[in-house]
């Protein structure tokens, strides 16, 4: 039987050190390991591989294509309050959506966007 154990997203970033610091200090990720040009970080089972690509177009120039993850979670109000306190780059404030999800969105300094959502019935 097929089961998803975790997700791992790959992001090309122009400034690896700055992006890693933001994920660690603001978004609460931890470092799993690092190798030359790469940082493997996690927030629970949400894994991200940051790759240093200094000549790539920044995600902010990709507009709607800058979304890279939708994280289904529990305790969304807690993480939202934490991100507000840490001054995360929130581009979509938390709100209940007509499709039965409470969600909000954060961005990285380079413009990658992550959505967090919780089923309203799970609160």
PDB file of C-alpha atoms in Angstrom, residues 19-80:
ATOM      1  CA  UNK A  19      17.560  32.045   3.387  1.00  0.00           C
ATOM      2  CA  UNK A  20      18.709  29.370   5.814  1.00  0.00           C
ATOM      3  CA  UNK A  21      18.826  31.906   8.680  1.00  0.00           C
ATOM      4  CA  UNK A  22      15.242  32.986   7.891  1.00  0.00           C
ATOM      5  CA  UNK A  23      13.959  29.407   7.871  1.00  0.00           C
ATOM      6  CA  UNK A  24      15.764  28.673  11.162  1.00  0.00           C
ATOM      7  CA  UNK A  25      15.293  31.915  13.103  1.00  0.00           C
ATOM      8  CA  UNK A  26      11.869  33.005  11.865  1.00  0.00           C
ATOM      9  CA  UNK A  27      10.062  29.896  10.638  1.00  0.00           C
ATOM     10  CA  UNK A  28      11.412  27.552  13.322  1.00  0.00           C
ATOM     11  CA  UNK A  29      13.073  24.949  11.096  1.00  0.00           C
ATOM     12  CA  UNK A  30      16.084  22.921  12.234  1.00  0.00           C
ATOM     13  CA  UNK A  31      19.111  21.807  10.220  1.00  0.00           C
ATOM     14  CA  UNK A  32      19.201  18.107   9.368  1.00  0.00           C
ATOM     15  CA  UNK A  33      22.578  18.379   7.629  1.00  0.00           C
ATOM     16  CA  UNK A  34      24.600  20.552   5.276  1.00  0.00           C
ATOM     17  CA  UNK A  35      26.893  19.856   2.359  1.00  0.00           C
ATOM     18  CA  UNK A  36      28.646  22.255   0.028  1.00  0.00           C
ATOM     19  CA  UNK A  37      25.982  24.459  -1.567  1.00  0.00           C
ATOM     20  CA  UNK A  38      23.058  22.740   0.184  1.00  0.00           C
ATOM     21  CA  UNK A  39      21.192  22.979   3.464  1.00  0.00           C
ATOM     22  CA  UNK A  40      18.689  20.267   4.427  1.00  0.00           C
ATOM     23  CA  UNK A  41      16.199  21.679   6.942  1.00  0.00           C
ATOM     24  CA  UNK A  42      12.969  20.501   8.567  1.00  0.00           C
ATOM     25  CA  UNK A  43       9.894  21.619  10.448  1.00  0.00           C
ATOM     26  CA  UNK A  44       8.561  18.318  11.763  1.00  0.00           C
ATOM     27  CA  UNK A  45       8.001  16.124   8.706  1.00  0.00           C
ATOM     28  CA  UNK A  46       8.066  19.127   6.348  1.00  0.00           C
ATOM     29  CA  UNK A  47      11.536  18.963   4.783  1.00  0.00           C
ATOM     30  CA  UNK A  48      13.191  21.527   2.526  1.00  0.00           C
ATOM     31  CA  UNK A  49      16.422  21.273   0.573  1.00  0.00           C
ATOM     32  CA  UNK A  50      17.898  24.735  -0.020  1.00  0.00           C
ATOM     33  CA  UNK A  51      20.307  24.754  -2.955  1.00  0.00           C
ATOM     34  CA  UNK A  52      22.629  27.667  -3.685  1.00  0.00           C
ATOM     35  CA  UNK A  53      22.063  28.887  -7.264  1.00  0.00           C
ATOM     36  CA  UNK A  54      23.327  32.497  -7.331  1.00  0.00           C
ATOM     37  CA  UNK A  55      22.384  33.150 -10.969  1.00  0.00           C
ATOM     38  CA  UNK A  56      18.769  31.931 -10.817  1.00  0.00           C
ATOM     39  CA  UNK A  57      15.771  34.235 -11.135  1.00  0.00           C
ATOM     40  CA  UNK A  58      14.479  35.085  -7.641  1.00  0.00           C
ATOM     41  CA  UNK A  59      11.170  33.456  -6.733  1.00  0.00           C
ATOM     42  CA  UNK A  60       9.641  36.911  -6.245  1.00  0.00           C
ATOM     43  CA  UNK A  61       9.928  37.456 -10.013  1.00  0.00           C
ATOM     44  CA  UNK A  62       7.831  34.328 -10.647  1.00  0.00           C
ATOM     45  CA  UNK A  63       4.651  35.809  -9.121  1.00  0.00           C
ATOM     46  CA  UNK A  64       2.033  33.059  -8.693  1.00  0.00           C
ATOM     47  CA  UNK A  65       4.639  30.420  -9.575  1.00  0.00           C
ATOM     48  CA  UNK A  66       6.515  31.224  -6.365  1.00  0.00           C
ATOM     49  CA  UNK A  67       4.237  28.946  -4.303  1.00  0.00           C
ATOM     50  CA  UNK A  68       6.060  25.734  -3.427  1.00  0.00           C
ATOM     51  CA  UNK A  69       4.188  24.074  -0.568  1.00  0.00           C
ATOM     52  CA  UNK A  70       0.843  23.757   1.147  1.00  0.00           C
ATOM     53  CA  UNK A  71       1.250  22.410   4.682  1.00  0.00           C
ATOM     54  CA  UNK A  72      -1.800  20.730   6.223  1.00  0.00           C
ATOM     55  CA  UNK A  73      -1.403  21.103   9.955  1.00  0.00           C
ATOM     56  CA  UNK A  74      -3.009  21.098  13.396  1.00  0.00           C
ATOM     57  CA  UNK A  75      -2.547  24.055  15.750  1.00  0.00           C
ATOM     58  CA  UNK A  76      -2.528  26.681  13.026  1.00  0.00           C
ATOM     59  CA  UNK A  77      -3.408  29.537  15.396  1.00  0.00           C
ATOM     60  CA  UNK A  78      -0.350  28.714  17.525  1.00  0.00           C
ATOM     61  CA  UNK A  79       2.110  28.733  14.628  1.00  0.00           C
ATOM     62  CA  UNK A  80       0.490  31.863  13.182  1.00  0.00           C
TER      63      UNK A  80
END
